mmCIF file of C-alpha atoms in Angstrom:
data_model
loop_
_atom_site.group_PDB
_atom_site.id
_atom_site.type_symbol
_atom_site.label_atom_id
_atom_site.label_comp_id
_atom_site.label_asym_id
_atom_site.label_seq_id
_atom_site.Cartn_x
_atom_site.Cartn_y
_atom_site.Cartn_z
ATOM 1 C CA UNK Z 1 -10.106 24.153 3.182
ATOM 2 C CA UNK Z 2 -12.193 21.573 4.913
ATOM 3 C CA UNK Z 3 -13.547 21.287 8.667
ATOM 4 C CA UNK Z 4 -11.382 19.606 11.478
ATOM 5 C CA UNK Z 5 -11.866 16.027 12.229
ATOM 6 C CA UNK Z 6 -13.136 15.059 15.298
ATOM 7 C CA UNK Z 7 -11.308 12.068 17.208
ATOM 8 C CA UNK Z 8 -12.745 8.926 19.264
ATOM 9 C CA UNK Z 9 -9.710 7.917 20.728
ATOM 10 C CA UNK Z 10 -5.768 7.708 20.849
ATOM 11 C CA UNK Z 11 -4.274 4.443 21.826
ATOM 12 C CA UNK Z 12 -0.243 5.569 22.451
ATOM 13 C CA UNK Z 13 0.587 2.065 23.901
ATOM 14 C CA UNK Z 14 3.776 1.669 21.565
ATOM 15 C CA UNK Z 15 6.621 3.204 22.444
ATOM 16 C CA UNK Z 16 7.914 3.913 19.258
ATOM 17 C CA UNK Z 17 6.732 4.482 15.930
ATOM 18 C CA UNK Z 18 4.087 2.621 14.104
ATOM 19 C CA UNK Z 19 4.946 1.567 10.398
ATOM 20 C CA UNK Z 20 2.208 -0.185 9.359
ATOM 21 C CA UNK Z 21 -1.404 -0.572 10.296
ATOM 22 C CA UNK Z 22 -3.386 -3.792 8.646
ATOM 23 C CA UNK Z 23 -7.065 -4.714 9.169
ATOM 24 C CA UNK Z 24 -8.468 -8.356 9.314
ATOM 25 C CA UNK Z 25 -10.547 -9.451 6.229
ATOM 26 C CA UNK Z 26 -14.052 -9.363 9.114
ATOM 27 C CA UNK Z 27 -13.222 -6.197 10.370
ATOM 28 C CA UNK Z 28 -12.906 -7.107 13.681
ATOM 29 C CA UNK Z 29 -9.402 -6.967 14.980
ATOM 30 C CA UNK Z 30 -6.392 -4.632 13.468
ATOM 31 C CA UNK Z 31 -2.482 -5.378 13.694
ATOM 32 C CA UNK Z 32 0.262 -2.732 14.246
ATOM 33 C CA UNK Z 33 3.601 -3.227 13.766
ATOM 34 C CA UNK Z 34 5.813 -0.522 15.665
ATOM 35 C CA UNK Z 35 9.612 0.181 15.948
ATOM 36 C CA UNK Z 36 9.529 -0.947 19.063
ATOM 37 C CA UNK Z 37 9.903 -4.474 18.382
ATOM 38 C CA UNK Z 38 6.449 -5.156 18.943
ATOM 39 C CA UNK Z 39 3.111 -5.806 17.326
ATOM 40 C CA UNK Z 40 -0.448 -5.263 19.222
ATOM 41 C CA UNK Z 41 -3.776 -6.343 17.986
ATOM 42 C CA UNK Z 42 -6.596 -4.235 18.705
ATOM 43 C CA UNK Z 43 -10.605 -4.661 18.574
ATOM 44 C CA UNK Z 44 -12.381 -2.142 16.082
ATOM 45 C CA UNK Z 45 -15.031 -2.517 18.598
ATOM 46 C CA UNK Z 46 -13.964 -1.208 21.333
ATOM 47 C CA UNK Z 47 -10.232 0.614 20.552
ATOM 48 C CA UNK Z 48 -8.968 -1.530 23.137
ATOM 49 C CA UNK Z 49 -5.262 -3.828 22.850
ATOM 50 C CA UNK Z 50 -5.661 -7.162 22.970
ATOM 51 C CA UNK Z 51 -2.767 -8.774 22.217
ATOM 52 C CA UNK Z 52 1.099 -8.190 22.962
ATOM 53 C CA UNK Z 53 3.356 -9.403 20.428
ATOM 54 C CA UNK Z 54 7.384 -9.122 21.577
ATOM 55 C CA UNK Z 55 9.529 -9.401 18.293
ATOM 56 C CA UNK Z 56 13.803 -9.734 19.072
ATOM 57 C CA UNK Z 57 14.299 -6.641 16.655
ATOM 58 C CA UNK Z 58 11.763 -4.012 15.027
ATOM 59 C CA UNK Z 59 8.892 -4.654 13.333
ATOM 60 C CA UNK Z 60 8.875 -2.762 9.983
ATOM 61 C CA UNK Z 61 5.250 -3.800 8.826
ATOM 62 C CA UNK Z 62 2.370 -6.216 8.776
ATOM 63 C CA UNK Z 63 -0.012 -7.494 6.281
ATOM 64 C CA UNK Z 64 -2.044 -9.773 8.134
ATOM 65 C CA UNK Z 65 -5.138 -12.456 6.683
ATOM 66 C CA UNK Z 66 -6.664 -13.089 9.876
ATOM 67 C CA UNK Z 67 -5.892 -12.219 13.956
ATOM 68 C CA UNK Z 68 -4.606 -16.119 14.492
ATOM 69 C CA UNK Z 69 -2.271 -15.476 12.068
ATOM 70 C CA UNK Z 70 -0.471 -12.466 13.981
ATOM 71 C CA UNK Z 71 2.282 -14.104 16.088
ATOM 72 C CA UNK Z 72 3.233 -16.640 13.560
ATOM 73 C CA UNK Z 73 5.581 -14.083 12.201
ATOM 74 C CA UNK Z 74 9.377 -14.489 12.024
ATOM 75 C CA UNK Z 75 11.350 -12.649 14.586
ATOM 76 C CA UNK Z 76 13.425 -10.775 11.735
ATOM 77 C CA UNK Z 77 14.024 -7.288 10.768
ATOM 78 C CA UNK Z 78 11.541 -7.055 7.708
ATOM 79 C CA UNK Z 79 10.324 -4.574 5.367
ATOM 80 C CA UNK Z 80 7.165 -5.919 4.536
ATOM 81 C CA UNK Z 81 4.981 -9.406 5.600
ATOM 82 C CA UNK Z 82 1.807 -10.368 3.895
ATOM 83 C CA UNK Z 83 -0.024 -13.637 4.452
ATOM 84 C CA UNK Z 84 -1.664 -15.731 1.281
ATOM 85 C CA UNK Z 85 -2.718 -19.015 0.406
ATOM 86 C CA UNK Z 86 -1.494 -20.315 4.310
ATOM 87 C CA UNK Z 87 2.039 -18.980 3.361
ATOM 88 C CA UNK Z 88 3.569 -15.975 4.826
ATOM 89 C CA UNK Z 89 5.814 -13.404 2.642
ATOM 90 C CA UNK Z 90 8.336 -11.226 3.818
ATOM 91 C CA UNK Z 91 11.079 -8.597 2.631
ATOM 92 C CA UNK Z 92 14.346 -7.703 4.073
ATOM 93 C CA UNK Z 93 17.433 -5.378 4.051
ATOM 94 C CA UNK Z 94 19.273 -8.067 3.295
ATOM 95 C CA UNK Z 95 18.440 -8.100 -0.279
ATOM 96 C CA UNK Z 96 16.236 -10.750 -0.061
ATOM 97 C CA UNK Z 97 12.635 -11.892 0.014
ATOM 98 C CA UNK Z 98 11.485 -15.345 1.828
ATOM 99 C CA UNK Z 99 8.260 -17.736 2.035
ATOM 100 C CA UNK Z 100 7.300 -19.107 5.326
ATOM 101 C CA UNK Z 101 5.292 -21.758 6.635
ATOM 102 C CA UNK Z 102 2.659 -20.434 9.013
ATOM 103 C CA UNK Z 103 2.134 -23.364 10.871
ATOM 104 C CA UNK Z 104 5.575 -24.522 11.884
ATOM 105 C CA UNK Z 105 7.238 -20.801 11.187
ATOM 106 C CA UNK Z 106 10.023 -21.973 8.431
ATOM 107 C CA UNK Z 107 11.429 -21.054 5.337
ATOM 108 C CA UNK Z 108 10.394 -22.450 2.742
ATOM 109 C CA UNK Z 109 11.558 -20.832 -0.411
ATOM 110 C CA UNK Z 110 14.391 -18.037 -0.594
ATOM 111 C CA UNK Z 111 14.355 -15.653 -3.084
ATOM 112 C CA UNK Z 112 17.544 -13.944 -3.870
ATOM 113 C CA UNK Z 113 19.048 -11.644 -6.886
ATOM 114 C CA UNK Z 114 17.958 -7.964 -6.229
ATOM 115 C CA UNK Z 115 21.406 -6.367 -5.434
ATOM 116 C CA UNK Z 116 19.999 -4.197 -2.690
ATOM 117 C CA UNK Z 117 17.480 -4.518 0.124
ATOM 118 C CA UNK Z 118 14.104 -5.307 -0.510
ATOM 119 C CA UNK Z 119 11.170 -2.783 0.170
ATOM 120 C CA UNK Z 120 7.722 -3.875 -0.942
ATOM 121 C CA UNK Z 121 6.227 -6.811 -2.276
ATOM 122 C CA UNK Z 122 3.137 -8.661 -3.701
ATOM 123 C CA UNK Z 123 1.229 -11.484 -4.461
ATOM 124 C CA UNK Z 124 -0.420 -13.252 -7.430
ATOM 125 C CA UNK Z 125 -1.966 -16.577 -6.239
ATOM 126 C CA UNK Z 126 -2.641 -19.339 -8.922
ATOM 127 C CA UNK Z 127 -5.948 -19.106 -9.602
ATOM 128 C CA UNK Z 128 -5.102 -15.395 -11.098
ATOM 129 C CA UNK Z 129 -2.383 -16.540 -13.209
ATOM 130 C CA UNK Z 130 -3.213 -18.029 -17.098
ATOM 131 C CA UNK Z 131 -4.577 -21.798 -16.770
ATOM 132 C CA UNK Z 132 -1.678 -22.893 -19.352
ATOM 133 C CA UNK Z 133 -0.705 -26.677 -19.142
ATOM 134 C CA UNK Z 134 2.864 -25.278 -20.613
ATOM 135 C CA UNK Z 135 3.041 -22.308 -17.453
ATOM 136 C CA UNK Z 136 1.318 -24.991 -14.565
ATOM 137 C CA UNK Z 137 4.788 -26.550 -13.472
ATOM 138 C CA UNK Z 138 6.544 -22.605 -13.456
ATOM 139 C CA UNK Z 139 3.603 -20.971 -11.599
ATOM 140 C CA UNK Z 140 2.192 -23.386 -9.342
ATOM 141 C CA UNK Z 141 2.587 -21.261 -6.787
ATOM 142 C CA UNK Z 142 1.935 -18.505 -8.100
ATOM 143 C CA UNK Z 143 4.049 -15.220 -8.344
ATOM 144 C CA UNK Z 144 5.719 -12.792 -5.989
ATOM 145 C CA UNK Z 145 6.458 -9.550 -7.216
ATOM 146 C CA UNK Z 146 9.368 -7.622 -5.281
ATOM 147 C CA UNK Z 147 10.750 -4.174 -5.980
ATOM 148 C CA UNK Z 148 14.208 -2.674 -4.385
ATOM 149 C CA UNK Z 149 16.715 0.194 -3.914
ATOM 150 C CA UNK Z 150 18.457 -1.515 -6.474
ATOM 151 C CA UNK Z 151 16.051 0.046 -9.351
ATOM 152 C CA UNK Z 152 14.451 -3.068 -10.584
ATOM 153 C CA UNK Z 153 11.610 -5.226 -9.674
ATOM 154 C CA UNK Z 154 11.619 -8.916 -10.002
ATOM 155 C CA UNK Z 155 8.533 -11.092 -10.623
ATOM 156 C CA UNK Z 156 9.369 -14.856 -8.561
ATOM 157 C CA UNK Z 157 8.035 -18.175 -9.271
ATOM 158 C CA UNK Z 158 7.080 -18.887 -5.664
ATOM 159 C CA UNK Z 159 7.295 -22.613 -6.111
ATOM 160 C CA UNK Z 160 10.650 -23.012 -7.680
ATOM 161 C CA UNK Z 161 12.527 -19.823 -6.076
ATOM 162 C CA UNK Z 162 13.346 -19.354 -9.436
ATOM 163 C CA UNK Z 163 13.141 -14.884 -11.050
ATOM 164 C CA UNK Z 164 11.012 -15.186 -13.584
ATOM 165 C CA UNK Z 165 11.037 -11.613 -14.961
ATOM 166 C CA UNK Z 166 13.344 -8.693 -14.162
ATOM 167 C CA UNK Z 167 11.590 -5.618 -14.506
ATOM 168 C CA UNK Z 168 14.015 -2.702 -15.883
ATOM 169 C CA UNK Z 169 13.114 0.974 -16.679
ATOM 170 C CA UNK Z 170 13.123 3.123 -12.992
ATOM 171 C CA UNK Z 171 16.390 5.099 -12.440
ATOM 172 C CA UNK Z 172 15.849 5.199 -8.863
ATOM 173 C CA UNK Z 173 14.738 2.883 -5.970
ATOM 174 C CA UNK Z 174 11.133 0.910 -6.380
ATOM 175 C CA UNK Z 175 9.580 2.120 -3.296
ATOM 176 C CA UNK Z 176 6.056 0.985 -3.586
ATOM 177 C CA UNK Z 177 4.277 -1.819 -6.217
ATOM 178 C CA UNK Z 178 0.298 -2.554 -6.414
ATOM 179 C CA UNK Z 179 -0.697 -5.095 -8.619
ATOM 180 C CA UNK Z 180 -3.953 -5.270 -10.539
ATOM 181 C CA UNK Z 181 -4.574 -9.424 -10.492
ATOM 182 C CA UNK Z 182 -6.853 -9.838 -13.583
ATOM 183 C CA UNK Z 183 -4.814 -8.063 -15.948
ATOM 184 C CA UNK Z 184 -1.295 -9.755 -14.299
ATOM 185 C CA UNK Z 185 0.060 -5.853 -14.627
ATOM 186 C CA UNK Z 186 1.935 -4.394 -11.712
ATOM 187 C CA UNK Z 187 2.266 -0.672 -10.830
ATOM 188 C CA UNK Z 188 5.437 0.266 -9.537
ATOM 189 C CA UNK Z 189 6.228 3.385 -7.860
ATOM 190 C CA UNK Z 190 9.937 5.004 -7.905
ATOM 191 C CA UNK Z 191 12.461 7.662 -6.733
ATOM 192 C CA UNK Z 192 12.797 8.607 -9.737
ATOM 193 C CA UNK Z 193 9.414 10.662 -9.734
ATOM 194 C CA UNK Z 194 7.499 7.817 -12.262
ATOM 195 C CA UNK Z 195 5.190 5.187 -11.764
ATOM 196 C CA UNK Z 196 5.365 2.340 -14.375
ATOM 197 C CA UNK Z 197 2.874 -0.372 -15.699
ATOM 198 C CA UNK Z 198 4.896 -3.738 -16.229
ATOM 199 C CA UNK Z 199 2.783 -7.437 -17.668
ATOM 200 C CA UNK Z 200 4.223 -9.769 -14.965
ATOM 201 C CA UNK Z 201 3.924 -12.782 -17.323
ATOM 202 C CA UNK Z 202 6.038 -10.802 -19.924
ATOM 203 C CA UNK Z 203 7.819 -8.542 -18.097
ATOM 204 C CA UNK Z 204 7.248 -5.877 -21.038
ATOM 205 C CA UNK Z 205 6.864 -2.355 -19.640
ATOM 206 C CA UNK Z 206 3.596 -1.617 -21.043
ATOM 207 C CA UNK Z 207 3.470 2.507 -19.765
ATOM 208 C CA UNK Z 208 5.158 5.206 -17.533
ATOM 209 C CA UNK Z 209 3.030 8.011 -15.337
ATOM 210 C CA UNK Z 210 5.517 10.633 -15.921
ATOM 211 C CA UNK Z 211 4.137 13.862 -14.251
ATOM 212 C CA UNK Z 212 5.027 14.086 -9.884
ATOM 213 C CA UNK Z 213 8.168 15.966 -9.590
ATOM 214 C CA UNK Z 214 9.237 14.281 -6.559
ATOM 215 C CA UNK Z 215 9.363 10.133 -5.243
ATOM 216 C CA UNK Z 216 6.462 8.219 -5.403
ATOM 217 C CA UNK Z 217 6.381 6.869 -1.989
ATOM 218 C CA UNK Z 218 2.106 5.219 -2.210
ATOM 219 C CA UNK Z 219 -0.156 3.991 -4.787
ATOM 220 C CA UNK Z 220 -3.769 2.931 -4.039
ATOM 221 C CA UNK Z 221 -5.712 0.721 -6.965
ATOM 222 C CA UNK Z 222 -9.333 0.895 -7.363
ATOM 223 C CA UNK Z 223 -10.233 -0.817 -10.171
ATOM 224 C CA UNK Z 224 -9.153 1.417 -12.988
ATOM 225 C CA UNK Z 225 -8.275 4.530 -11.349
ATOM 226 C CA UNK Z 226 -4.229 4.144 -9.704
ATOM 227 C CA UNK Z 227 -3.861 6.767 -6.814
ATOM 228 C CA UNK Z 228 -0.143 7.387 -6.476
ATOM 229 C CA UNK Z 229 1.354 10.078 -3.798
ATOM 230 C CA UNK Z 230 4.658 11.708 -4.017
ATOM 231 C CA UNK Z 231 6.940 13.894 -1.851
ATOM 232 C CA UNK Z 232 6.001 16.704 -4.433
ATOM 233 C CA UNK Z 233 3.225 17.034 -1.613
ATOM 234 C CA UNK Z 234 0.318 16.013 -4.095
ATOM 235 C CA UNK Z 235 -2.119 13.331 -4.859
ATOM 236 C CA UNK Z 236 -2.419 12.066 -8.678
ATOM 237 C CA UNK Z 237 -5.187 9.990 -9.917
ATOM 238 C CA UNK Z 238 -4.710 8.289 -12.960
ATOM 239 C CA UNK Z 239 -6.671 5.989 -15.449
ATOM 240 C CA UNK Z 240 -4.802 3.095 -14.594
ATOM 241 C CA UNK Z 241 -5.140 1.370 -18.396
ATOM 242 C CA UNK Z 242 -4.161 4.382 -20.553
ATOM 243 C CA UNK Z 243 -1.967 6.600 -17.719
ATOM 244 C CA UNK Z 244 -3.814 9.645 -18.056
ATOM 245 C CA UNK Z 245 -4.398 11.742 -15.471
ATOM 246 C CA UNK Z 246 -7.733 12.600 -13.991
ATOM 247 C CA UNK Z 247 -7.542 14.943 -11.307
ATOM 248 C CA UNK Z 248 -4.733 16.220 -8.272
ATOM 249 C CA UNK Z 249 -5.226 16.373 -5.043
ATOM 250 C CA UNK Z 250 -3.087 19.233 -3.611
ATOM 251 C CA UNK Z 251 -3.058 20.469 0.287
ATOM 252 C CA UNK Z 252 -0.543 18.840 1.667
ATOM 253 C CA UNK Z 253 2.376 20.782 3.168
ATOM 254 C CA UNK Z 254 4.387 17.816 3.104
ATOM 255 C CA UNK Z 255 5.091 14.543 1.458
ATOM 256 C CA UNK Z 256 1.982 12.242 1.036
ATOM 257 C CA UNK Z 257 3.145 8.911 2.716
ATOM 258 C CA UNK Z 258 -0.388 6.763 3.014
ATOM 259 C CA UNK Z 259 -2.607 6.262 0.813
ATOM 260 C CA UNK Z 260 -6.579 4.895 1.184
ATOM 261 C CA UNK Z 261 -9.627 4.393 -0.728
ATOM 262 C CA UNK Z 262 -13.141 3.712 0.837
ATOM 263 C CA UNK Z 263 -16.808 4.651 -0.585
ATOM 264 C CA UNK Z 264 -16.083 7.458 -2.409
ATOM 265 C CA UNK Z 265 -13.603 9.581 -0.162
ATOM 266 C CA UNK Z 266 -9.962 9.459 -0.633
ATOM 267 C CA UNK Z 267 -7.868 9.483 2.821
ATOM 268 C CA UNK Z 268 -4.013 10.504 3.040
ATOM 269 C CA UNK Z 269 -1.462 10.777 5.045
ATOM 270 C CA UNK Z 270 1.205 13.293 5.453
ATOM 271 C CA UNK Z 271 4.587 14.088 6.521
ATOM 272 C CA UNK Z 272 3.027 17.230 7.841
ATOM 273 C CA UNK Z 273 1.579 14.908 10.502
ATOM 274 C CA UNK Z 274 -2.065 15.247 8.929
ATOM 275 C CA UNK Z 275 -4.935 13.203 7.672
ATOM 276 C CA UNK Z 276 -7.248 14.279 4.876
ATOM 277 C CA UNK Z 277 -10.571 13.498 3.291
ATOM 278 C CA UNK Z 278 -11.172 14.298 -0.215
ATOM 279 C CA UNK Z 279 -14.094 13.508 -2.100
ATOM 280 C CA UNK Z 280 -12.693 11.182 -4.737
ATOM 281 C CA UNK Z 281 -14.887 12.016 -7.805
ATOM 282 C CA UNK Z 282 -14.609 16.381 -7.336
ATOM 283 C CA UNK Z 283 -10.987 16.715 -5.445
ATOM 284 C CA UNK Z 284 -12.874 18.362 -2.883
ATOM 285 C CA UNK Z 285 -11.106 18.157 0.080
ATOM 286 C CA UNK Z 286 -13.744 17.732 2.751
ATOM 287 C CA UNK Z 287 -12.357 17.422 6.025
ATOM 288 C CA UNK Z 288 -8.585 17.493 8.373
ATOM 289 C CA UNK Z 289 -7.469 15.166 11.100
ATOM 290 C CA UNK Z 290 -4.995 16.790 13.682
ATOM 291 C CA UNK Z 291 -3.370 15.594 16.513
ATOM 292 C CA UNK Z 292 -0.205 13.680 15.496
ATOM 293 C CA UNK Z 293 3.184 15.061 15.815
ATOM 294 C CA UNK Z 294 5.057 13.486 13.174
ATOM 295 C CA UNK Z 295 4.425 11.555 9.526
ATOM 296 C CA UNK Z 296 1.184 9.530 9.348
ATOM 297 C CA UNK Z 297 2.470 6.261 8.208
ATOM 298 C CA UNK Z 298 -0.666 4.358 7.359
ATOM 299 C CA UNK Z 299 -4.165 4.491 7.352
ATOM 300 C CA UNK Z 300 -7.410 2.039 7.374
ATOM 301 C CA UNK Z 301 -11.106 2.941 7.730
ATOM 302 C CA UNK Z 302 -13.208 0.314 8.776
ATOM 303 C CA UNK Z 303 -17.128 1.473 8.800
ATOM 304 C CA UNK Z 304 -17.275 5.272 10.029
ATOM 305 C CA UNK Z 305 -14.042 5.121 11.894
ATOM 306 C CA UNK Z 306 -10.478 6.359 10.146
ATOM 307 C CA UNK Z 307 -7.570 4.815 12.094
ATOM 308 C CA UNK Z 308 -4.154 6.592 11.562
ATOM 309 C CA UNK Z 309 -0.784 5.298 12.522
ATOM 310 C CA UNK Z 310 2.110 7.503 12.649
ATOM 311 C CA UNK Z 311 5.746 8.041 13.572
ATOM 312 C CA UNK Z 312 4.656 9.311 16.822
ATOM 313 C CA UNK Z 313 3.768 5.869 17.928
ATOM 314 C CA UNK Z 314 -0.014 6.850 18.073
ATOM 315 C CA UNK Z 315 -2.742 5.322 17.140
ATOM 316 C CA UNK Z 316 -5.579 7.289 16.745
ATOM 317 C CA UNK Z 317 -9.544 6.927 15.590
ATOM 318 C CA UNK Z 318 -11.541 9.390 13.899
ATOM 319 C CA UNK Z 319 -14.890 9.970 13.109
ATOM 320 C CA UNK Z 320 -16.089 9.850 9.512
ATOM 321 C CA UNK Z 321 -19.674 10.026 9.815
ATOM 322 C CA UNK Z 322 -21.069 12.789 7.396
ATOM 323 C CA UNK Z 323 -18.640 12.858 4.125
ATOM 324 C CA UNK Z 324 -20.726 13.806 1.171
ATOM 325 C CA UNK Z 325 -19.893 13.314 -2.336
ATOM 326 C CA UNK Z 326 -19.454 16.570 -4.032
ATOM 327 C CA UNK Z 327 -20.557 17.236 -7.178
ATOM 328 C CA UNK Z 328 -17.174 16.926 -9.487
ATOM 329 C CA UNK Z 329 -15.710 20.036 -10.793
ATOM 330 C CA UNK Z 330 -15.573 21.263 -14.238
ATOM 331 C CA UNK Z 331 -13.064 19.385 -16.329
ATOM 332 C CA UNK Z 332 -12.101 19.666 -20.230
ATOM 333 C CA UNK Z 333 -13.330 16.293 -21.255
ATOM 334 C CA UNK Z 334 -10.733 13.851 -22.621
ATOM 335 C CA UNK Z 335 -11.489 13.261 -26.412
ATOM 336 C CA UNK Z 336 -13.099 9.874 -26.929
ATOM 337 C CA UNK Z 337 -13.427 8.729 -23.110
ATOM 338 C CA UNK Z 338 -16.006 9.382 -20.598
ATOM 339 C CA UNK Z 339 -14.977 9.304 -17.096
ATOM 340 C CA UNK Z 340 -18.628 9.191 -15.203
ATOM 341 C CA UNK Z 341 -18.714 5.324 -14.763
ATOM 342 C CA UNK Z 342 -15.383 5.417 -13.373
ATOM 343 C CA UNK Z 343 -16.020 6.547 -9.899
ATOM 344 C CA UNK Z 344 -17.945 3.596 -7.976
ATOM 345 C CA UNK Z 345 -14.736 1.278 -7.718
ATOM 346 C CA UNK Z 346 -13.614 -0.683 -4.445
ATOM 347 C CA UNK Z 347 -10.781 -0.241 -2.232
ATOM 348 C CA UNK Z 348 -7.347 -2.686 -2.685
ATOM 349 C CA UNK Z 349 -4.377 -1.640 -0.710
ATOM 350 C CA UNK Z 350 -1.223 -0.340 -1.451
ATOM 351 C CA UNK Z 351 1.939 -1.463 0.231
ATOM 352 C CA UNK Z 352 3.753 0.228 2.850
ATOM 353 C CA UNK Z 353 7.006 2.381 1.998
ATOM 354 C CA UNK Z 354 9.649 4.589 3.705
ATOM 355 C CA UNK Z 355 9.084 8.160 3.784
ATOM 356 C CA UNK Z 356 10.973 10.160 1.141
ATOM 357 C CA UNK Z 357 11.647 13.940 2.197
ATOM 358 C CA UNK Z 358 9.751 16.732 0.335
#
């Protein structure tokens, strides 16, 4: 069943709860976003707050690119905020997504056609996109990706505004997306129990995951293996280029709401106010956090310290020192694929999305 994690520290400063937990590119400073209406920056060094940042209405979550950039973010009632190429991103409930300038804080580019609110997005930057003298003017830019309650995701030219796919298939809201840059695909995760491969450049729906039985509420890409969780209460791993499934992670007594690779151990969150450690190549599950009250809302590990941010408006540190990979367990092989070399990929991040109910 695994052994009990132990904790370092809980920093309960907010005074509401934390939706999303993001970790400068050196390690050294991380960025909560709470309901609150604020957003603190803390040291990995020491656990201590640093920084107070006072927003006029709450702060939903925060994808930061480094600590200066923290309180450059608009005072608005976003979904999501993520910070490339010097621009800043952010989705809203008011059906749209918007570009900002981080220097002077201003819209720049308005992005509007989903016909509900918006709940995730991401990024493409130009240097990932086809170096096509007849595609240069369109995606300048680059691409946003965006996906809504309304059941679609859109694909954006960021430097005209204009949609440049609409992404149709999901029956239900488009709660998470992850996008896999060299192969311009995006992963999109779904009410409707599915998660779905789309070509941005096309917009041709290139495969569907089919078998959760409840919302996908987090996905986690690591090369080629997609991790999606679902309020079905599980973990699915998945071989991200043909959609077959590798292993599940059961455990949970509740919906799986966070989702994060590092070094070989997978690390969830719950709705059952949990953190686990699996060993990513067996299913093992190697060790339990407890100590929050309500959902873990995101997660980050940064050397041997897990940091978990929940509902309770907690943040707390754990001690990771002494996971193990497991030998894997026996599996019927999959004709005509071996799956040994798959196992050694690095982390990306998933974004942040609402907790669905079990």
């Amino acid at each position: 069943m695994g052994s009990s994690g132990s904790a370092l520290r809980v920093c309960a400063d907010h005074r509401g709860g934390i939706n999303w937990l993001s970790l400068s590119p050196d390690g050294q400073r991380l960025l909560t976003g709470s309901e609150d209406g604020t957003a603190r920056l803390w040291s990995t060094v020491d656990g201590q707050c640093c920084a107070l940042l006072q927003a006029e209405s709450q702060t939903r979550s925060l994808e930061v690119i480094g600590p200066e950039l923290a309180d450059t973010a608009p005072p608005t009632l976003c979904l999501w905020i993520l910070v490339a190429n010097d621009q800043l991103f952010s989705s809203s409930y008011d059906r749209t997504a918007r570009v900002w300038t981080v220097d002077k804080g201003q819209v720049s580019q308005e992005f509007r056609g989903h016909r509900n609110c918006v709940l995730t997005l991401a990024y493409s930057a130009p240097k990932d996109l086809p170096q096509d003298p007849c595609l240069e003017a369109a995606m300048g830019g680059g691409l946003l990706v965006t996906g809504s309650s309304d059941d679609t995701a859109k694909v954006w030219q960021v430097a005209s505004g204009c949609c440049h796919q609409t992404l149709r298939g999901h029956t239900g809201a488009v709660l998470c997306l992850v996008l896999h840059v060299s192969s311009h695909t995006a992963f999109t995760g779904s009410t409707d129990a599915t998660v779905r491969a789309w070509d941005i450049l096309s917009g041709e729906q290139l495969r569907v995951f089919r078998e959760h039985q409840g919302s996908v509420i987090c996905l986690e890409l690591t090369d080629r293996l997609l991790y999606s969780g679902s309020a079905d209460r599980t973990v699915k791993c998945w071989l991200a280029d043909t959609g077959e499934r590798v292993r599940t992670f059961p455990a949970h007594r509740h919906s799986v709401s966070a989702l994060k690779y590092h070094a070989g151990t997978l690390f969830t969150g719950s709705g059952d106010a949990c953190a686990r450690a699996f060993d990513a190549q067996s299913g093992v599950l190697q060790r339990v956090f407890r100590g929050h009250t309500f959902v873990i809302n995101c997660l980050q590990v940064h050397g041997q310290v897990l940091y978990t941010a929940s509902h309770d408006g907690a943040l707390r540190l754990w001690d990771v020192r002494g996971l193990q990979s497991v030998p894997p367990l026996p599996r019927r092989p999959a004709a005509k694929r071996s799956l040994s070399r798959l196992f050694s990929n690095k982390v990306a991040c998933a974004a942040p999305v609402p907790l669905q109910p079990a």
